[in-house]
CSV table of C-alpha atoms in Angstrom, one decimal:
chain,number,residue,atom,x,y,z
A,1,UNK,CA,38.2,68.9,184.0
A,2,UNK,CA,36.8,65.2,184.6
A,3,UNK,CA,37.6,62.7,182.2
A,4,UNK,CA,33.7,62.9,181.1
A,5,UNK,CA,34.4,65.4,178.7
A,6,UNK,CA,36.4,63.6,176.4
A,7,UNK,CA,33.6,61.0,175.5
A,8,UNK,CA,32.8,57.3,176.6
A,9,UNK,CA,33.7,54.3,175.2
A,10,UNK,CA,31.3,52.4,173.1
A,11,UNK,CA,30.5,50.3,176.1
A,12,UNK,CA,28.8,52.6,178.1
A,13,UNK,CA,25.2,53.9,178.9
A,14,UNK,CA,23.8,50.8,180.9
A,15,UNK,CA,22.1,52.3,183.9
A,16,UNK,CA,22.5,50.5,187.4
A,17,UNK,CA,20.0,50.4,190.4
A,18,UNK,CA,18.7,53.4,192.2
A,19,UNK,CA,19.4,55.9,189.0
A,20,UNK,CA,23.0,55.1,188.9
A,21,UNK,CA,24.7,54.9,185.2
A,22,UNK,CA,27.7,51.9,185.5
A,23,UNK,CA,30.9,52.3,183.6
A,24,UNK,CA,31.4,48.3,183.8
A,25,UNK,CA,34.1,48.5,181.3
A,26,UNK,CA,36.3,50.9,183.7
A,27,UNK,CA,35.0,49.7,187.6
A,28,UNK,CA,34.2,53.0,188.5
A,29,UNK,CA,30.7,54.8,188.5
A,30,UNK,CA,29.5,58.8,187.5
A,31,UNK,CA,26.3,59.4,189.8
A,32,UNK,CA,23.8,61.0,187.9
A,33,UNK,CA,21.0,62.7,189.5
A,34,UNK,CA,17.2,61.4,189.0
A,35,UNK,CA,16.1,65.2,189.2
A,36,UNK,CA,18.1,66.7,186.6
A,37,UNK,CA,18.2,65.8,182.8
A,38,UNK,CA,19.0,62.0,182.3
A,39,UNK,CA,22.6,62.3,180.5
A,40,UNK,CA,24.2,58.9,178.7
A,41,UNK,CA,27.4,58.0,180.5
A,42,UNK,CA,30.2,59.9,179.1
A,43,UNK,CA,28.3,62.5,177.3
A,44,UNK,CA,29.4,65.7,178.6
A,45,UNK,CA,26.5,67.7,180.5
A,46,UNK,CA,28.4,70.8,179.7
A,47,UNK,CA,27.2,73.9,178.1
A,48,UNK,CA,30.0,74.3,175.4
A,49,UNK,CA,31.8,71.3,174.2
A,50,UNK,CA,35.4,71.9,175.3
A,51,UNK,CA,38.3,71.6,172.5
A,52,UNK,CA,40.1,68.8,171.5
A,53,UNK,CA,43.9,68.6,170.2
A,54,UNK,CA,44.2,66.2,168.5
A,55,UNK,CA,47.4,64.3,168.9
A,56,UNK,CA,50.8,64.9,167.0
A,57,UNK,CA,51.4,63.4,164.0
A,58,UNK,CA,47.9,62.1,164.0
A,59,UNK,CA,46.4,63.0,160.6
A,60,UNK,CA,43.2,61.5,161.6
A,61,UNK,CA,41.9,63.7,164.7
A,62,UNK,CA,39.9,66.1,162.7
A,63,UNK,CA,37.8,62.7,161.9
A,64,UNK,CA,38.1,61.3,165.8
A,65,UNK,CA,36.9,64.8,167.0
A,66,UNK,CA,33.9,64.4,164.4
A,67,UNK,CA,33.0,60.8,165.7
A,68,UNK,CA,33.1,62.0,169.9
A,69,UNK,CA,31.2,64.9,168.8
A,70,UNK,CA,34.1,67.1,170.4
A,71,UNK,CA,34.4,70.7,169.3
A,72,UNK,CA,37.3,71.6,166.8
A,73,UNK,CA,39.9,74.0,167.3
A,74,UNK,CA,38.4,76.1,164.2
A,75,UNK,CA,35.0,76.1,165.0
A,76,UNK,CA,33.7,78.8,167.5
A,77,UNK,CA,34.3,78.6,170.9
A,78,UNK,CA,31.3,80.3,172.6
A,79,UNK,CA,27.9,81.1,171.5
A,80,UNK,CA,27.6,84.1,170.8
A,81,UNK,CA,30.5,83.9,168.2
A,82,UNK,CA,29.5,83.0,164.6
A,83,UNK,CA,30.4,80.2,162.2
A,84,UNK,CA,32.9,81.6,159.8
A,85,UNK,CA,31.4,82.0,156.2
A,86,UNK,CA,33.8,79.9,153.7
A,87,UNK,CA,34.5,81.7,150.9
A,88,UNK,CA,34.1,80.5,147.1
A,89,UNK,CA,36.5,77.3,146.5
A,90,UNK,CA,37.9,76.6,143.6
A,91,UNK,CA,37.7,73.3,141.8
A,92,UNK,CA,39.4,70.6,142.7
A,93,UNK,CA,42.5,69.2,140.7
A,94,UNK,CA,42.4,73.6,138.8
A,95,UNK,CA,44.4,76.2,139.9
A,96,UNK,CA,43.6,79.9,139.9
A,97,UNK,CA,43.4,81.3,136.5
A,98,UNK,CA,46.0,84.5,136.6
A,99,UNK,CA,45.1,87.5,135.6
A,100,UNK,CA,45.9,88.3,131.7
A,101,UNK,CA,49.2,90.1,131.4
A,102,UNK,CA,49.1,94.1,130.3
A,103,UNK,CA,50.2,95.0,126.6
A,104,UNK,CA,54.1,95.3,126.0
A,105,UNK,CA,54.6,98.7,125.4
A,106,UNK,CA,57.5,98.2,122.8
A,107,UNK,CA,55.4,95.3,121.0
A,108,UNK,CA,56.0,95.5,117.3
A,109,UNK,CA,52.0,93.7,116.7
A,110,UNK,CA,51.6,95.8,113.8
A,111,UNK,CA,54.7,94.0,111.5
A,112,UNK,CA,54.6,90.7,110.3
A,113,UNK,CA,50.7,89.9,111.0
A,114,UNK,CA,50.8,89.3,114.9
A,115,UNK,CA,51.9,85.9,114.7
A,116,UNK,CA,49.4,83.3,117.5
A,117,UNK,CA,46.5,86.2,117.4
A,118,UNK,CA,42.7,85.3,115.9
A,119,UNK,CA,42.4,88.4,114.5
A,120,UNK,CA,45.2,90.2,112.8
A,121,UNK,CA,45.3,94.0,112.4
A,122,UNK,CA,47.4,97.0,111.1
A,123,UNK,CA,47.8,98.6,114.6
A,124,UNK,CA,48.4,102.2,112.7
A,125,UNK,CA,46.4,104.7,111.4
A,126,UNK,CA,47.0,103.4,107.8
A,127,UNK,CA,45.3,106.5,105.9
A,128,UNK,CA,47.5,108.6,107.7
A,129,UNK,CA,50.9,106.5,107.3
A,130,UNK,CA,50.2,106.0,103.3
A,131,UNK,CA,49.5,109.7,102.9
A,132,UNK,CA,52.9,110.8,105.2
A,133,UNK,CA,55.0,107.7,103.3
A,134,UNK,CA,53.8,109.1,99.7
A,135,UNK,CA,54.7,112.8,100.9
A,136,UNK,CA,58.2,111.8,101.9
A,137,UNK,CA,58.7,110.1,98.5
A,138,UNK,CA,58.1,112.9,96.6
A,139,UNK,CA,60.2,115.4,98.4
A,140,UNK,CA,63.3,112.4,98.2
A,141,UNK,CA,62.9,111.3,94.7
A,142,UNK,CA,62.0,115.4,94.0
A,143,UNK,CA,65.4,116.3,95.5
A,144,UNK,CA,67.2,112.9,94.2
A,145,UNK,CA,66.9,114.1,90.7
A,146,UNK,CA,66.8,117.3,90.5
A,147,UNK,CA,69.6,118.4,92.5
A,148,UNK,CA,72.0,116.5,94.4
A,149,UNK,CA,72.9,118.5,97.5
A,150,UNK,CA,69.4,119.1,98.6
A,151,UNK,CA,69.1,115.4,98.6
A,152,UNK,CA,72.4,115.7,100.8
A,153,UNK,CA,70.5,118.1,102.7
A,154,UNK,CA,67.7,115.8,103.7
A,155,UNK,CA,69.6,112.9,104.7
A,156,UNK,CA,71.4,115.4,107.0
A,157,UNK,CA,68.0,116.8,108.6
A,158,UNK,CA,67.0,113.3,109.0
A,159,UNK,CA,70.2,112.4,110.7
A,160,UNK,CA,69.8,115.6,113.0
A,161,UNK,CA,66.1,114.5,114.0
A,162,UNK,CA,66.9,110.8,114.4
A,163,UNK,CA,69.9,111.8,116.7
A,164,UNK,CA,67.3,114.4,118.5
A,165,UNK,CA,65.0,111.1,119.3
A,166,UNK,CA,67.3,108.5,120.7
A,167,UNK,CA,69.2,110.7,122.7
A,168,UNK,CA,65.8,112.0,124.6
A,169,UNK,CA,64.6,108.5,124.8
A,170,UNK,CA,68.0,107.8,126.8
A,171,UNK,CA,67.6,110.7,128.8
A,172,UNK,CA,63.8,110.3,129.4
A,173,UNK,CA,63.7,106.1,129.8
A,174,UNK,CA,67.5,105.5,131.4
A,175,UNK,CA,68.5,108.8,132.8
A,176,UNK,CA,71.5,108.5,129.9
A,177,UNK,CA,72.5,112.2,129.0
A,178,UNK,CA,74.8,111.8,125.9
A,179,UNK,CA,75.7,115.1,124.5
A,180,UNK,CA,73.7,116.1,121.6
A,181,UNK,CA,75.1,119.1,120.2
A,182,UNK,CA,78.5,117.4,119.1
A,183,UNK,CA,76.9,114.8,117.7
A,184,UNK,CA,74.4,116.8,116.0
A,185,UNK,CA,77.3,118.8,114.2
A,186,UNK,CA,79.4,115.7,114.0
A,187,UNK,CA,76.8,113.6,112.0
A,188,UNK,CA,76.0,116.1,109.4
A,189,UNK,CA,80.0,116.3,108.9
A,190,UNK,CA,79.8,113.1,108.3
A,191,UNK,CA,77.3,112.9,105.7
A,192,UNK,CA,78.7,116.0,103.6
A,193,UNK,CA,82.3,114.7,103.9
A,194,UNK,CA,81.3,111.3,102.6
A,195,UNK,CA,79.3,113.5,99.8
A,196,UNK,CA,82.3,115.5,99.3
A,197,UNK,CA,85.7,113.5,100.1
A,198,UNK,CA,84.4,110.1,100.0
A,199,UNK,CA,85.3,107.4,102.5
A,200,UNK,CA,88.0,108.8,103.5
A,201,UNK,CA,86.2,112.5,104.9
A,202,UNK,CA,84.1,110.2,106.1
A,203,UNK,CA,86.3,108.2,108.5
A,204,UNK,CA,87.7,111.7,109.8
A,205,UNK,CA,84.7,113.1,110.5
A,206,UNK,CA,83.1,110.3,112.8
A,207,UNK,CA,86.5,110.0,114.6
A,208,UNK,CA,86.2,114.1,115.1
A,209,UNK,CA,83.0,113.3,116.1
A,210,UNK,CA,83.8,110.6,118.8
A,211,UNK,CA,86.2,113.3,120.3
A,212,UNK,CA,83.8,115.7,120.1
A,213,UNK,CA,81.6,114.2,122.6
A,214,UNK,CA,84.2,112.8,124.7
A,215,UNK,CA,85.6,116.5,125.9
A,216,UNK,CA,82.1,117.8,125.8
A,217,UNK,CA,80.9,115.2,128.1
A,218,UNK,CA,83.7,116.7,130.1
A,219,UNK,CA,82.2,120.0,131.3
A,220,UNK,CA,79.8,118.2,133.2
A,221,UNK,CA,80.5,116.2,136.7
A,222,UNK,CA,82.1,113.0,135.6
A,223,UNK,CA,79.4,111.0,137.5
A,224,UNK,CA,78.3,108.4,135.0
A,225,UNK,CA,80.8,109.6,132.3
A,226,UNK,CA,81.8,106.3,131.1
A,227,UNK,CA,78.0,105.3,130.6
A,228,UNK,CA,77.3,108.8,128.7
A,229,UNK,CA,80.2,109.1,126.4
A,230,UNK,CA,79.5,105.2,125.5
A,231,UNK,CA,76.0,105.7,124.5
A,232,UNK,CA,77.3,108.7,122.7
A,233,UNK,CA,79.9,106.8,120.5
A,234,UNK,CA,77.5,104.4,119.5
A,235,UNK,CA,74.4,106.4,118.5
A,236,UNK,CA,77.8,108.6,116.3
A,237,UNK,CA,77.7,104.9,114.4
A,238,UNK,CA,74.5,104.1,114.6
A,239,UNK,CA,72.7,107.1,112.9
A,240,UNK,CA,74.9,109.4,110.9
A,241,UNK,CA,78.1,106.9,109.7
A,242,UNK,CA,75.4,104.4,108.9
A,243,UNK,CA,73.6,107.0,107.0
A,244,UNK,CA,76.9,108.2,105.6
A,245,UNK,CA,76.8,105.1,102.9
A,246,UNK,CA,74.0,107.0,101.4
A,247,UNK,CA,76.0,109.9,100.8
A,248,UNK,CA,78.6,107.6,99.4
A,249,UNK,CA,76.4,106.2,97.0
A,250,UNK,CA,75.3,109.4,95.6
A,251,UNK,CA,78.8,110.4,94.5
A,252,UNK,CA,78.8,108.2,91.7
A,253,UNK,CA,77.8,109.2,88.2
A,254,UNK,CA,74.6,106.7,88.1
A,255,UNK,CA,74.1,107.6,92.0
A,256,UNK,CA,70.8,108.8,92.1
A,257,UNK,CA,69.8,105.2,90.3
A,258,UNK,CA,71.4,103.8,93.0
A,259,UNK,CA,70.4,105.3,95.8
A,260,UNK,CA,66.8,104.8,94.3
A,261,UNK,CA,67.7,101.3,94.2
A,262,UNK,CA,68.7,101.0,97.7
A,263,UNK,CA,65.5,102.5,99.0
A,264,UNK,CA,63.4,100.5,96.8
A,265,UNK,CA,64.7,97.2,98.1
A,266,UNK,CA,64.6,98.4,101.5
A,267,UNK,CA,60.2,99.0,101.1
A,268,UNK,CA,59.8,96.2,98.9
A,269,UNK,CA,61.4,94.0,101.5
A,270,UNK,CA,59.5,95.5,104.4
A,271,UNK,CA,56.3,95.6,102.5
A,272,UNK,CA,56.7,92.0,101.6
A,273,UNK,CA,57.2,91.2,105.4
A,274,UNK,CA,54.4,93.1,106.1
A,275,UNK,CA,52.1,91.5,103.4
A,276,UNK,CA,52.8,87.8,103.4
A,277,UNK,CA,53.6,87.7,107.4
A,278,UNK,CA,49.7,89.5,107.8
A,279,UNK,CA,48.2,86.5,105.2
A,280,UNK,CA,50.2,83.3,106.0
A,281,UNK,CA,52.2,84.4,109.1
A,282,UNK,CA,51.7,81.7,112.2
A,283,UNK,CA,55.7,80.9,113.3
A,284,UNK,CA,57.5,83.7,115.1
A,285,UNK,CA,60.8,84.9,113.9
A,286,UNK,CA,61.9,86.3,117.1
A,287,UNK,CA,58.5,86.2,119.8
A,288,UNK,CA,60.9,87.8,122.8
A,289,UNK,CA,62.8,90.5,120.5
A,290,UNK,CA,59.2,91.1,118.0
A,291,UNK,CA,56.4,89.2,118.2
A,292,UNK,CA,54.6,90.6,115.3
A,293,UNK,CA,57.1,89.1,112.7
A,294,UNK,CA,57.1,85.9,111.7
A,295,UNK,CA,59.4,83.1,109.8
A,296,UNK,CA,56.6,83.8,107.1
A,297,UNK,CA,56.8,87.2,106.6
A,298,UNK,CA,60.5,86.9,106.5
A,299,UNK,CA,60.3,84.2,103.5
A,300,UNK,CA,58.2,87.3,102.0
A,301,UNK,CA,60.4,90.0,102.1
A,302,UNK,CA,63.4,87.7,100.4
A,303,UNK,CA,61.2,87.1,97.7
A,304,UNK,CA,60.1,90.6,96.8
A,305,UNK,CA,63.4,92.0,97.4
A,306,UNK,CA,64.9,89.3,95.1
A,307,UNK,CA,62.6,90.1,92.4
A,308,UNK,CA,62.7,93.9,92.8
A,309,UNK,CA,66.9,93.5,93.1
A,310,UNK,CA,66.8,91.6,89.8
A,311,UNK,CA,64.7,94.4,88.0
A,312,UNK,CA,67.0,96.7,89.3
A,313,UNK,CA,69.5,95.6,88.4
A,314,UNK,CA,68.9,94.8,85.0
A,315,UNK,CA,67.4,98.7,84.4
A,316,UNK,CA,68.6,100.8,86.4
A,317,UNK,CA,71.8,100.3,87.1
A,318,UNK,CA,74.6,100.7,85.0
A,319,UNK,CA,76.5,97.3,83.6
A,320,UNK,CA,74.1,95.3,85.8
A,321,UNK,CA,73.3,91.9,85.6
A,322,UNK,CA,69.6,90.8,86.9
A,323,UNK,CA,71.2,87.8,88.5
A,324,UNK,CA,73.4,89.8,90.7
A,325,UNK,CA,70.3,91.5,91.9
A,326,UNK,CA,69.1,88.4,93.4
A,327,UNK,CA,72.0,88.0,95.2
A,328,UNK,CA,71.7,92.1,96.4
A,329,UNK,CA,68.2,91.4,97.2
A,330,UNK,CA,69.0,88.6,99.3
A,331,UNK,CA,71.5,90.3,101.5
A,332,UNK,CA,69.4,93.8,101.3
A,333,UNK,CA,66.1,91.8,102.9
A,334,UNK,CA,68.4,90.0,105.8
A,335,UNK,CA,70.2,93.3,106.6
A,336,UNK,CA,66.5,95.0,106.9
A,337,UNK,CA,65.0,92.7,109.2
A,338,UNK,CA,68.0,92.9,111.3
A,339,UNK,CA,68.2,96.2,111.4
A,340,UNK,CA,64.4,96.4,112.4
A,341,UNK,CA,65.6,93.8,114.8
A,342,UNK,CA,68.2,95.6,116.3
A,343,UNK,CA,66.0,98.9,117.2
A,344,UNK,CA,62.8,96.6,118.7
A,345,UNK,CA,65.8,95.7,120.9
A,346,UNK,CA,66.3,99.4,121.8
A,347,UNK,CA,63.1,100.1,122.6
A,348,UNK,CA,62.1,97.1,124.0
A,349,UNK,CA,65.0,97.9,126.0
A,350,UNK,CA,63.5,101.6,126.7
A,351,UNK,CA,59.8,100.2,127.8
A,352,UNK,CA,58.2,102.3,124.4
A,353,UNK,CA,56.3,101.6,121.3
A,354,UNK,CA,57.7,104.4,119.1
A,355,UNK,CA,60.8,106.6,119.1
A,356,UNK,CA,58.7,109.5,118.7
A,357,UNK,CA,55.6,110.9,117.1
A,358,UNK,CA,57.2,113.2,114.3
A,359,UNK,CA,55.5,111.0,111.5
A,360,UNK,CA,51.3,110.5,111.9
A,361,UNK,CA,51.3,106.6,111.3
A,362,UNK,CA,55.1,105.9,111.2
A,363,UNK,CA,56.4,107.4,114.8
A,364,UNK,CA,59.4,109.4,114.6
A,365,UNK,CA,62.1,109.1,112.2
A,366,UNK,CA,64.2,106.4,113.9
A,367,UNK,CA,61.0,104.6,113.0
A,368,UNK,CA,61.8,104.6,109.2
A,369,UNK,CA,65.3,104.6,109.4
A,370,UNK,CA,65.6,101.5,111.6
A,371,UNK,CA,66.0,99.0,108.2
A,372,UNK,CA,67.4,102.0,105.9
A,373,UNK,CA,70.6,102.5,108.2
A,374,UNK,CA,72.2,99.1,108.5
A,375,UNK,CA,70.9,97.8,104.5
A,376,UNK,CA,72.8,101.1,103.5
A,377,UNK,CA,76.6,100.3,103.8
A,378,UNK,CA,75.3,96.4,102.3
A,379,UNK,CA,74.0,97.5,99.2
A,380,UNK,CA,76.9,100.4,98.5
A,381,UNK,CA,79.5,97.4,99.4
A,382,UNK,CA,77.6,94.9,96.4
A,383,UNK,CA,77.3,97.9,94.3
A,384,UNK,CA,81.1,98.4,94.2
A,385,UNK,CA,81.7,94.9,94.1
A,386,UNK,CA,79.4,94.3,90.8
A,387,UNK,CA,79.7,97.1,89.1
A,388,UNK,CA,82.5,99.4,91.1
A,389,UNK,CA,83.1,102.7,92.3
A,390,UNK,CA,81.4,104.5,89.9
């Protein structure tokens, strides 16, 4: 390679006699022929212009290689290759807009008014859920006041099905297989013996119950049988001793009053949550647990469970006094939200929406029982406290 091919200084192209081109700035001279094509001193009579690096360190030899009219290492290198086409650019100073995330599948959008969205919606089928909530309140006031132990009886099917869906979700979501047959048996012991023998049965049967599933667990390998009798012991507590405080409530002499009271508070608060949260709702309560509920519709269900504790108090409940209502309306609306809380955190946990499909509007049970279980043993607690045993 001569040293032609890298370019010329400024100071050339002044031809000298006889055809030949001077490099005066260097002392030495390129003969150029008078037959061929006249060339400039230091232009390169080349076919292809030959690459340049450009020198370390240098940030300016993509501009140098510009101004000699040398070829660029990212430019083609023969003729018959193409130019490269660039692709689309993006502005300059914006980055790439990312793709909009996919749905939560345990997003609770439909309580508490979808707090941040433009347009709020129900996210159930709401015909469906108000004729399947209206059906279950007749057969539970229906049983409530008519005869006791069917009532007893329901609250122990529900336990059974409730028990039935969390221990598939485990199973299906977390490969968890907690035993469901003693639990099944254990929870509705629990619910009789706290109709029957009071707290007391009822503190035997969920430690039988805890037993129970410890040496059933044991027939099976004991790979993972820390992890399976755990999640066993808790859903014993979670569903059927929780739901046990109904039970307890009932064995009073005004207990279907009271057990009417506890359910009212518990759907006055979660309609209030539900209706005030979908109006004036914008400030989420909890956006990574549920971002469908909102300070707002919190502020809503204390209000209507206060008032609806108050009336309750003052009517239907024996020796009563509206202002302790307030007070048990209070407490019964914080207990509800957490407990609602509490299972979004299951199956958020779990990766699903619902814990089953039992109920057309509602999901499964689990789904109604999430605030009913934890506001139960609050309410029975006040109950005894303002007005006693019973």
């Amino acid at each position: 390679m001569n040293d032609s091919s890298w370019g010329a200084p400024p100071s050339a192209g002044l031809r000298g006699p006889g055809g030949q081109g001077t490099s005066p700035g260097y002392g030495w001279e390129v003969p150029t022929s008078s037959a061929g094509p006249a060339h400039e001193v230091g232009e390169a009579a080349q076919t292809r212009p030959m690459p340049t690096v450009p020198h370390a360190g240098d940030d300016s030899g993509e501009a140098a290689d510009r101004d000699r009219g040398a070829a660029r290492l990212s430019g083609p290198l023969f003729r018959d290759e193409r130019e490269p086409q660039p692709g689309p650019r993006q502005p300059a100073g914006r980055r790439p807009t990312p793709p909009d995330p996919a749905p939560d599948p345990a997003s609770d959008g439909a309580r508490g008014a979808g707090a941040g969205q433009g347009k709020k919606s129900a996210g159930r089928n709401l015909r469906a859920a108000i004729g399947v909530g209206i059906g279950l309140g007749v057969i539970i006031l229906a049983s409530l006041f008519i005869y006791k132990p069917v009532f007893v009886g329901v609250v122990a099917v529900a336990v059974v099905v409730g028990l039935w869906e969390l221990t598939s979700r485990l199973t299906e979501r977390k490969d968890i297989r907690v035993p469901l047959v003693p639990l099944a048996v254990g929870g509705v012991a629990m619910v009789v013996a706290g109709y029957v023998r009071g707290a007391q049965g009822a503190v035997v049967a969920v430690a039988l119950t805890a037993l129970a599933v410890l040496v059933w667990r044991m027939t099976e390998p004991p790979d993972n049988y820390l992890r399976d009798v755990t999640a066993g012991v808790f859903a014993a507590f979670y569903v059927p001793f929780l739901a046990t405080f109904v039970a307890l409530m009932l064995d009073t002499d005004d207990g279907p009053w009271r057990v009417l009271t506890f359910l009212l508070l518990t759907v006055v608060s979660d309609t209030g949550a539900y209706a005030v949260g979908w109006r004036f709702g914008k400030h989420p309560l909890a956006p990574r647990i549920s971002p469908g509920k909102t300070r707002e519709g919190l502020l809503g269900a204390v209000a209507f469970a206060m008032v609806a504790g108050a009336l309750c108090m003052q009517y239907l409940i024996d020796d009563g006094v509206w202002w302790q209502g307030l007070l048990l309306g209070l407490v019964a609306a914080v207990s509800a939200t957490l407990g609602d809380l509490g299972e979004s955190m299951i199956k958020r946990d779990l990766g699903i929406k619902d814990m089953g499909k039992l109920l057309p509007g509602h999901g499964g049970i689990m789904d109604r029982l999430d605030s009913l279980l934890p506001t139960a043993p609050v309410v029975w607690l006040l109950l005894v406290i303002f007005v006693g045993g019973g």
